XYZ file of C-alpha atoms in Angstrom:
623
model
C 0.000 0.000 0.000
C 1.165 3.615 -0.507
C 3.208 5.194 2.247
C 1.431 7.613 4.583
C 1.892 11.293 3.723
C 5.361 12.590 4.505
C 5.815 15.678 6.594
C 6.308 19.031 4.924
C 9.047 21.259 6.219
C 10.040 24.769 5.281
C 13.592 24.147 6.405
C 16.432 22.121 4.923
C 16.103 22.509 1.158
C 13.892 25.498 0.561
C 16.967 27.681 0.411
C 17.799 25.894 -2.826
C 15.044 27.837 -4.569
C 15.448 31.402 -5.805
C 14.563 33.756 -2.983
C 12.257 35.759 -5.235
C 10.874 32.793 -7.141
C 7.307 33.875 -6.485
C 7.716 37.568 -5.728
C 6.357 38.345 -9.161
C 3.510 40.455 -10.390
C 2.874 37.668 -12.881
C 2.349 34.494 -10.827
C 1.699 32.417 -13.956
C 5.170 33.229 -15.271
C 6.656 32.752 -11.807
C 5.543 29.121 -11.687
C 7.731 28.293 -14.671
C 10.560 30.589 -13.633
C 10.888 28.328 -10.617
C 12.208 25.629 -12.946
C 14.431 27.839 -15.121
C 16.263 30.127 -12.686
C 19.714 29.382 -11.324
C 19.939 27.838 -7.883
C 22.603 28.084 -5.236
C 23.874 24.859 -3.678
C 26.833 24.220 -1.401
C 29.077 21.886 -3.377
C 32.045 22.248 -1.031
C 33.679 19.331 0.816
C 31.718 16.609 -0.943
C 33.281 13.213 -1.604
C 33.233 12.627 -5.353
C 34.879 9.184 -5.288
C 33.030 5.882 -5.507
C 34.688 2.860 -3.914
C 32.858 0.546 -6.288
C 33.554 2.406 -9.525
C 36.294 4.079 -11.540
C 33.813 6.864 -12.215
C 34.330 10.102 -10.311
C 31.184 12.023 -9.507
C 30.835 15.599 -10.633
C 30.205 18.060 -7.760
C 26.494 18.390 -8.502
C 26.149 14.593 -8.585
C 27.976 14.247 -5.266
C 25.518 16.756 -3.811
C 22.633 14.754 -5.277
C 24.055 11.617 -3.665
C 23.929 13.223 -0.218
C 20.557 14.890 -0.822
C 18.879 11.631 -1.849
C 20.326 9.826 1.186
C 19.043 12.588 3.468
C 15.587 12.461 1.877
C 15.317 8.749 2.649
C 16.564 9.088 6.211
C 14.662 12.128 7.477
C 11.083 10.977 6.977
C 10.424 12.424 3.535
C 10.681 8.951 1.988
C 11.910 10.167 -1.397
C 11.502 13.163 -3.652
C 11.741 14.662 -7.129
C 15.091 14.767 -8.920
C 14.331 17.378 -11.574
C 17.807 18.060 -12.952
C 17.887 19.266 -16.524
C 18.323 16.470 -19.060
C 21.891 15.266 -19.432
C 23.050 15.957 -15.859
C 23.025 12.349 -14.673
C 19.715 11.655 -12.927
C 20.057 7.933 -13.665
C 23.581 7.797 -12.255
C 22.556 9.543 -9.032
C 19.689 7.077 -8.578
C 22.005 4.099 -9.129
C 24.485 5.455 -6.583
C 21.648 5.765 -4.032
C 20.642 2.141 -4.620
C 24.225 0.919 -4.320
C 25.036 3.003 -1.223
C 21.879 1.737 0.471
C 22.848 -1.858 -0.249
C 26.373 -1.338 1.128
C 24.999 0.251 4.306
C 22.623 -2.671 4.833
C 25.432 -5.213 4.458
C 27.556 -3.248 6.935
C 24.698 -3.528 9.432
C 24.464 -7.246 8.803
C 21.140 -6.889 7.028
C 19.671 -6.875 3.527
C 17.457 -4.597 1.472
C 14.776 -5.469 -1.033
C 14.941 -4.665 -4.741
C 14.178 -1.309 -6.333
C 11.461 -1.108 -8.990
C 12.301 1.282 -11.850
C 9.460 2.218 -14.208
C 9.905 4.189 -17.419
C 9.116 4.325 -21.135
C 10.338 1.279 -23.048
C 12.966 3.398 -24.785
C 14.950 3.991 -21.585
C 15.088 0.522 -19.982
C 18.128 -0.507 -21.986
C 19.758 2.783 -21.046
C 19.497 1.862 -17.350
C 21.000 -1.552 -18.070
C 23.862 0.053 -19.999
C 24.465 2.616 -17.234
C 24.805 -0.189 -14.675
C 27.300 -2.027 -16.876
C 29.324 1.123 -17.504
C 29.351 2.561 -13.973
C 30.261 -0.264 -11.605
C 33.262 -2.554 -11.276
C 32.388 -5.994 -12.618
C 32.236 -7.622 -9.174
C 30.295 -4.658 -7.758
C 27.546 -4.432 -10.350
C 23.949 -4.217 -9.272
C 21.985 -7.255 -10.414
C 19.323 -6.084 -12.834
C 16.264 -7.820 -14.308
C 14.135 -6.475 -17.160
C 10.497 -7.363 -16.516
C 8.866 -7.091 -19.922
C 7.216 -9.179 -22.611
C 4.734 -12.036 -22.572
C 7.051 -14.388 -20.664
C 8.129 -11.906 -18.014
C 9.036 -13.415 -14.675
C 9.991 -12.243 -11.203
C 11.853 -15.430 -10.315
C 14.933 -15.031 -8.096
C 13.749 -11.631 -6.945
C 15.635 -12.105 -3.677
C 18.867 -12.108 -5.710
C 17.951 -8.988 -7.687
C 18.816 -5.362 -6.906
C 16.796 -3.626 -9.633
C 13.743 -4.596 -11.661
C 13.203 -2.519 -14.811
C 9.758 -2.307 -16.361
C 7.514 -0.017 -18.389
C 4.437 1.992 -17.499
C 2.449 -0.294 -19.788
C 3.520 -3.462 -17.969
C 2.932 -1.823 -14.588
C -0.597 -0.959 -15.675
C -1.170 -4.462 -17.048
C -0.154 -6.064 -13.757
C -2.284 -3.569 -11.867
C -5.344 -4.408 -13.957
C -4.666 -8.117 -13.410
C -4.390 -7.449 -9.694
C -7.709 -5.623 -9.663
C -9.273 -8.460 -11.647
C -7.885 -10.945 -9.172
C -9.366 -9.097 -6.227
C -12.754 -8.965 -7.929
C -12.584 -12.659 -8.665
C -11.495 -13.598 -5.173
C -14.263 -11.507 -3.644
C -16.846 -13.913 -5.005
C -15.018 -17.099 -5.955
C -12.033 -17.459 -3.632
C -13.370 -20.286 -1.493
C -14.723 -22.250 -4.446
C -11.433 -21.974 -6.384
C -9.345 -23.092 -3.449
C -11.634 -26.052 -2.857
C -12.053 -27.212 -6.456
C -9.003 -26.083 -8.427
C -5.778 -25.280 -6.655
C -3.933 -24.812 -9.960
C -6.343 -22.088 -11.056
C -5.877 -20.278 -7.768
C -2.114 -20.431 -8.308
C -2.565 -18.976 -11.796
C -4.495 -16.011 -10.405
C -1.785 -15.479 -7.802
C 0.875 -15.301 -10.521
C -1.071 -12.569 -12.273
C -0.397 -10.403 -9.244
C 2.991 -9.651 -10.846
C 4.685 -6.501 -9.587
C 1.949 -5.922 -7.028
C 2.692 -9.182 -5.266
C 5.866 -7.720 -3.787
C 7.019 -4.995 -1.448
C 9.787 -2.846 -2.884
C 12.624 -1.018 -1.195
C 11.959 1.930 -3.464
C 9.958 2.891 -6.528
C 11.692 5.081 -9.122
C 9.623 6.611 -11.911
C 11.835 7.721 -14.790
C 10.276 10.367 -17.042
C 7.864 10.745 -14.124
C 5.823 13.375 -15.963
C 4.237 10.354 -17.680
C 1.859 10.156 -14.687
C 0.952 13.870 -14.743
C -2.721 13.040 -15.267
C -3.748 11.316 -12.012
C -6.849 9.837 -13.616
C -4.949 7.694 -16.112
C -4.469 3.973 -15.600
C -0.678 4.226 -15.472
C -0.847 6.921 -12.787
C -3.235 4.842 -10.691
C -0.953 1.830 -11.110
C 2.061 3.840 -9.915
C 0.148 5.106 -6.891
C -0.718 1.504 -5.954
C 2.872 0.198 -5.801
C 3.938 -0.879 -2.319
C 7.313 0.823 -1.811
C 9.204 2.130 1.190
C 10.690 5.050 -0.741
C 9.388 6.815 -3.840
C 11.323 8.841 -6.395
C 10.335 10.874 -9.441
C 13.010 11.547 -12.075
C 12.030 14.169 -14.639
C 13.653 17.148 -16.263
C 10.208 18.632 -16.912
C 8.055 18.471 -13.746
C 5.544 20.754 -15.450
C 4.808 19.796 -19.028
C 1.655 21.732 -19.687
C -0.021 23.050 -16.556
C 0.439 23.600 -12.844
C -1.777 20.627 -12.003
C 0.915 18.349 -13.504
C 2.682 18.668 -10.143
C -0.210 17.134 -8.240
C 0.486 13.552 -9.354
C 4.115 13.830 -8.241
C 3.069 15.167 -4.833
C 0.425 12.445 -4.583
C 2.923 9.689 -5.354
C 5.299 11.047 -2.713
C 2.514 11.473 -0.178
C 3.388 15.119 0.555
C 0.925 16.196 3.214
C -2.021 18.246 1.918
C -0.479 18.643 -1.552
C -1.200 14.966 -2.240
C -4.947 15.517 -1.748
C -6.720 16.423 -4.986
C -9.416 18.681 -3.583
C -6.967 20.466 -1.283
C -4.616 21.141 -4.207
C -7.394 22.511 -6.388
C -8.832 24.549 -3.540
C -5.584 26.020 -2.224
C -3.114 26.083 -5.127
C -4.853 26.331 -8.486
C -6.491 29.637 -9.274
C -10.271 29.177 -9.281
C -11.768 29.073 -12.753
C -8.405 29.850 -14.329
C -8.197 29.256 -18.042
C -4.426 29.564 -18.164
C -2.677 26.228 -17.829
C -0.290 27.543 -15.174
C -2.384 29.918 -13.079
C -1.819 29.836 -9.340
C -4.161 30.993 -6.619
C -3.094 34.323 -5.106
C -1.348 33.716 -1.793
C -0.431 30.124 -2.608
C 3.009 30.990 -3.963
C 4.801 30.508 -0.676
C 3.049 27.183 -0.014
C 4.180 25.836 -3.367
C 7.695 27.164 -2.851
C 7.978 25.356 0.485
C 6.593 22.099 -0.944
C 8.977 22.086 -3.882
C 11.884 23.177 -1.721
C 11.240 20.252 0.572
C 10.707 17.606 -2.106
C 12.622 18.673 -5.216
C 16.243 18.933 -6.352
C 16.645 20.952 -9.549
C 19.887 21.936 -11.330
C 20.472 23.358 -14.811
C 23.453 22.892 -17.105
C 24.164 26.609 -16.767
C 24.289 26.511 -12.951
C 27.790 27.244 -11.706
C 30.367 25.711 -9.375
C 33.196 28.078 -8.450
C 32.272 30.356 -11.334
C 32.127 27.565 -13.931
C 29.074 25.759 -15.373
C 28.402 22.496 -13.566
C 28.589 20.701 -16.906
C 30.920 21.762 -19.702
C 29.955 20.247 -23.034
C 31.513 20.569 -26.484
C 29.836 23.240 -28.632
C 26.434 22.584 -30.209
C 26.021 24.059 -33.688
C 22.455 24.185 -35.060
C 22.212 24.821 -38.799
C 18.874 25.500 -40.461
C 19.276 23.949 -43.902
C 16.988 25.624 -46.411
C 15.618 23.096 -48.890
C 14.297 24.088 -52.326
C 11.655 21.941 -53.988
C 12.157 20.524 -57.445
C 9.696 21.998 -60.000
C 7.405 18.952 -59.779
C 7.431 18.988 -55.955
C 6.669 22.718 -55.950
C 3.760 22.298 -58.341
C 2.294 19.527 -56.205
C 2.779 21.373 -52.917
C 1.319 24.684 -54.140
C -1.779 22.967 -55.508
C -2.219 21.013 -52.271
C -1.832 24.144 -50.153
C -4.465 25.946 -52.222
C -6.864 23.053 -51.614
C -6.118 23.114 -47.871
C -6.890 26.855 -47.767
C -10.263 26.285 -49.418
C -11.174 23.636 -46.853
C -10.038 25.660 -43.845
C -12.025 28.695 -44.961
C -15.122 26.505 -45.309
C -14.684 25.437 -41.682
C -13.972 28.802 -40.077
C -17.495 29.070 -38.703
C -16.778 25.937 -36.634
C -13.926 27.781 -34.957
C -16.167 30.777 -34.304
C -18.538 28.495 -32.431
C -15.744 26.752 -30.505
C -16.279 23.406 -32.250
C -13.440 21.104 -31.199
C -13.696 19.284 -34.532
C -12.206 22.336 -36.200
C -8.880 21.613 -34.525
C -8.969 17.962 -35.558
C -9.534 18.972 -39.167
C -6.878 21.698 -39.015
C -4.429 19.140 -37.626
C -5.008 16.823 -40.590
C -4.675 19.646 -43.131
C -1.401 20.822 -41.622
C -0.220 17.223 -41.396
C -0.791 16.750 -45.130
C 1.225 19.876 -45.924
C 4.053 18.692 -43.679
C 4.039 15.280 -45.361
C 4.290 16.933 -48.767
C 7.457 18.697 -47.575
C 9.116 15.327 -46.935
C 8.005 13.094 -49.795
C 4.700 13.293 -51.710
C 4.245 9.525 -51.550
C 3.677 9.843 -47.794
C 0.135 10.961 -48.603
C -0.615 7.514 -49.988
C 2.045 5.310 -48.384
C 1.092 6.035 -44.789
C -2.317 5.401 -43.336
C -3.476 8.287 -41.222
C -4.117 5.943 -38.309
C -0.388 5.180 -38.176
C 0.489 8.879 -38.312
C -1.881 9.599 -35.463
C -0.349 6.820 -33.422
C 3.059 8.394 -33.971
C 2.273 12.032 -33.320
C -1.307 12.424 -32.151
C -3.337 12.015 -29.028
C -5.604 9.150 -28.060
C -8.535 11.369 -29.046
C -6.967 11.890 -32.484
C -6.336 8.166 -32.979
C -9.945 7.396 -32.186
C -11.132 10.163 -34.488
C -9.143 9.080 -37.539
C -10.089 5.434 -37.079
C -13.720 6.349 -37.783
C -14.039 5.823 -41.529
C -17.703 6.771 -41.943
C -18.020 9.182 -44.876
C -14.521 10.541 -44.373
C -12.515 12.098 -47.160
C -9.287 10.181 -47.823
C -7.182 13.340 -47.894
C -8.531 15.752 -45.287
C -10.543 13.255 -43.197
C -13.530 15.578 -43.201
C -16.830 13.817 -42.613
C -18.878 14.787 -45.638
C -21.513 13.464 -48.020
C -20.329 15.770 -50.799
C -19.062 13.801 -53.790
C -17.605 17.024 -55.187
C -15.527 17.551 -52.039
C -14.195 13.997 -52.135
C -13.451 14.267 -55.846
C -11.476 17.487 -55.362
C -9.401 15.949 -52.572
C -9.046 12.621 -54.367
C -7.291 14.418 -57.203
C -4.317 15.025 -54.913
C -4.104 11.377 -53.917
C -3.880 10.590 -57.644
C -1.209 13.275 -58.113
C 0.822 11.825 -55.223
C 0.848 8.435 -56.949
C 2.984 9.956 -59.697
C 5.835 10.265 -57.203
C 7.431 6.874 -56.717
C 8.859 6.151 -53.291
C 12.011 5.133 -55.169
C 12.361 8.705 -56.404
C 14.484 10.804 -54.056
C 12.726 13.868 -52.699
C 14.614 17.111 -52.111
C 15.113 16.322 -48.428
C 16.416 12.837 -49.162
C 18.927 14.258 -51.653
C 20.121 16.808 -49.087
C 20.366 14.130 -46.388
C 22.481 11.899 -48.620
C 24.701 14.857 -49.466
C 25.205 15.643 -45.786
C 26.091 12.023 -45.052
C 28.652 12.016 -47.866
C 30.236 15.176 -46.470
C 30.272 13.770 -42.919
C 31.978 10.622 -44.218
C 34.936 12.712 -45.438
C 35.639 14.026 -41.941
C 38.306 12.330 -39.829
C 37.324 10.206 -36.860
C 34.475 8.052 -38.273
C 31.685 10.418 -37.220
C 28.202 8.959 -36.767
C 24.767 10.478 -37.389
C 21.234 10.292 -35.945
C 18.388 10.911 -38.414
C 15.154 11.829 -36.623
C 11.689 11.756 -38.185
C 8.312 11.661 -36.495
C 6.937 9.516 -39.339
C 8.005 5.874 -39.250
C 6.921 5.485 -42.884
C 9.389 8.244 -43.807
C 12.117 6.157 -42.203
C 10.922 3.269 -44.399
C 11.348 5.449 -47.489
C 14.836 6.611 -46.449
C 16.173 3.085 -45.822
C 16.650 1.902 -49.450
C 18.469 5.115 -50.367
C 20.981 4.464 -47.591
C 21.371 0.877 -48.766
C 22.050 1.965 -52.355
C 24.723 4.353 -51.086
C 26.393 1.546 -49.130
C 25.646 3.257 -45.806
C 25.226 0.778 -42.963
C 22.604 1.864 -40.465
C 20.647 0.892 -37.371
C 17.052 1.818 -36.610
C 14.933 2.511 -33.553
C 11.151 2.848 -33.563
C 8.146 1.916 -31.474
C 7.440 -1.348 -33.305
C 10.567 -3.094 -32.015
C 10.675 -5.527 -29.134
C 13.292 -5.196 -26.402
C 15.784 -7.657 -27.906
C 15.762 -6.000 -31.308
C 16.135 -2.542 -29.770
C 19.092 -3.797 -27.776
C 20.739 -5.179 -30.909
C 20.160 -1.985 -32.893
C 21.633 0.172 -30.130
C 24.591 -2.179 -29.837
C 25.210 -1.869 -33.586
C 25.391 1.934 -33.611
C 27.442 2.065 -30.427
C 29.941 -0.719 -31.055
C 30.214 -1.386 -34.795
C 32.519 1.120 -36.562
C 30.944 0.469 -39.967
C 27.427 1.326 -38.734
C 27.491 5.106 -39.040
C 23.795 6.089 -39.105
C 20.805 5.377 -36.888
C 17.245 6.136 -38.006
C 15.147 7.118 -35.001
C 11.450 7.787 -34.559
C 11.326 11.134 -32.773
C 8.523 10.025 -30.496
C 10.240 6.763 -29.540
C 13.850 7.870 -29.275
C 13.542 11.546 -28.423
C 13.965 10.948 -24.682
C 16.010 8.737 -22.402
C 18.609 7.545 -24.903
C 22.345 8.098 -24.667
C 23.786 8.267 -28.179
C 27.021 10.140 -27.558
C 28.681 7.861 -30.119
C 26.944 10.135 -32.643
C 27.920 13.779 -32.995
C 25.703 14.685 -35.956
C 21.916 15.006 -35.898
C 19.662 15.459 -38.937
C 16.135 16.578 -38.065
C 14.236 15.494 -41.163
C 10.990 17.208 -40.141
C 9.946 19.792 -37.575
C 8.045 19.253 -34.349
C 5.499 21.831 -33.232
C 7.282 22.375 -29.967
C 11.016 23.087 -30.291
C 11.534 21.919 -26.706
C 10.801 18.393 -27.927
C 13.402 18.885 -30.649
C 15.907 20.016 -28.028
C 15.300 16.810 -26.104
C 16.153 14.909 -29.272
C 19.372 16.892 -29.771
C 20.307 16.031 -26.178
C 20.591 12.354 -27.157
C 23.971 13.331 -28.645
C 24.776 16.587 -26.825
C 25.013 15.319 -23.273
C 27.436 14.210 -20.590
C 30.005 11.894 -22.164
C 30.109 13.654 -25.539
C 33.687 14.601 -26.441
C 33.180 16.015 -29.944
C 31.373 19.123 -31.198
C 27.775 18.290 -32.106
C 26.292 19.429 -35.422
C 22.510 19.621 -35.794
C 20.947 20.089 -39.225
C 17.288 21.143 -39.302
C 15.883 20.598 -42.784
C 13.321 23.301 -43.595
C 11.657 23.586 -47.002
C 11.434 27.141 -48.319
C 8.049 28.814 -48.848
C 6.089 26.068 -47.113
C 4.311 25.381 -43.849
C 7.691 24.416 -42.384
C 8.971 27.987 -42.623
C 5.796 29.212 -40.969
C 6.223 26.673 -38.154
C 9.760 27.996 -37.642
C 8.458 31.564 -37.491
C 5.801 30.520 -35.005
C 8.445 28.799 -32.870
C 10.464 32.008 -32.792
C 7.419 34.033 -31.746
C 6.375 31.447 -29.199
C 9.602 31.061 -27.243
C 7.496 30.961 -24.096
C 5.780 27.800 -25.326
C 9.150 26.235 -26.051
C 10.556 26.848 -22.590
C 7.442 26.267 -20.519
C 6.018 23.028 -21.848
C 6.895 19.756 -23.479
C 3.372 18.911 -24.570
C 3.574 16.325 -27.373
C -0.150 16.357 -28.158
C -0.338 18.306 -31.390
C -4.038 19.137 -31.208
C -3.527 20.571 -27.728
C -0.740 22.737 -29.127
C -3.048 23.940 -31.903
C -5.658 24.959 -29.333
C -3.114 27.296 -27.742
C -2.770 29.279 -30.959
C -4.805 32.351 -31.748
C -7.058 32.349 -34.783
C -4.579 34.616 -36.565
C -1.665 32.298 -35.801
C -3.582 29.236 -36.916
C -4.584 30.824 -40.200
C -1.044 32.038 -40.798
C 0.179 28.445 -40.643
C -2.216 27.664 -43.488
C -1.064 30.798 -45.358
C -4.600 32.146 -44.993
C -5.542 35.736 -44.205
C -7.875 36.436 -41.281
């Protein structure tokens, strides 16, 4: 069962926060400034050596080591490690687990295993970090709990169990089903079929055990407390609870509630109390705070959270010095046939959007769904026209859309193949169908402008000394499919990472790019590989297509530009001239606040935050 609420203290760590963090006339801005301002920590006289590793901790990591130990020993039972990405949150967590185990042995005792939960993309990263950090005879024993044949055998000999939010939820649902079954059938099962009772017991899975600690990596995944994965996390029986996330707030102030609830922070972990005392009543802004609640929130975060930025300083120097990051916006010019196709498609999209403007005036949510599809089609045309016919919209939505969007596009009743509008108009469908026919002219074997530029960049990179490697990011897995044969024809050996791969194949692909000198490129789905991965073997990044929120792009760049990188990192953003991509770039520049405040990956939600004028400008329409 969850731990009882931990006490809340205004002492100890609240001095870590900026003194004027909430002394602002704009409390909405102040909430986010709390996570972006520099903090002052005492990094003096900290032991940076590890007796069980050749690795020497950096000063901020040594401080994190002590802070995490103090949090577990003073009644807080855990906390939030919110260091900016690339500062070593995983390493600090592993050191805490190892130190705890050593202390227990010194006392003549033992400690139970730690359960680590995260997106599938980061489990192998934890395993690799364990292998790389500890001496061979000092390594923590790790088990990946995933797949249909997952097992918790020999748990008493295991230090860490790694699993995903999906598996945690699956075991939680099985546990709930078991309880329901036992409520009415327990006695009968035990009397008539012992084997069946044993089967139900096995379905208990992760919830059959008590854990020394629960660590949620990318903990913002549970920001909505009503989701199944959040409820599953809350139900884990753990002595200590930790949230690792570089973005505690992704979209709104209420995102913090789930983290407080998991930690059991008194009052803040109660939903009605949080809404009544922290959130501004009736606030439409995603980060509004109730007047007078600033100090309460400051104390809570000061007590439960450790937050450092790469630009924070130790003795006048940044806590992390990385090689330079050079971002080049590569302007791409369509071929005449691509330009003709794109311009005609954009004109059609304008006609449709203007037909639907009255929906926006009446606040019809379907307007945003339609606008999303229209913009999606324009973005696809910037990459390769065949995407309009090669990729089913359901797959696109699964890559880049929300659950609501996936459900919407799966409804095929009277929907236009191009714009997905629900219409009975044969004329409308005929007009849109013309562009599907035009797209068929472009063979997927014909290199688009962006593919030609990508191949040219790879040829230039190959001439550099040192066997440099490259990550190619796209949010469309079908675009990665189109790129593959062009790499093969050029004799370029590559690995690939996307959401369709099982754990063993992912492990092999990562091993190839990291360890095989002849494998010089890795194709990565932005949604799958944009977080949690360490790809410092690569020092070049090609962003094949743009994401709405540049903060998500920055997370992708950080796969290469992070601790452990020894070479300058070159990022190439491919942007097609006189298209929706240029307008997205302009919007990103105007919306720097959006980039720094949120990491919302739901594209429709991002569209809702735009003004009518901004939305129409993306479509090259005039309001």
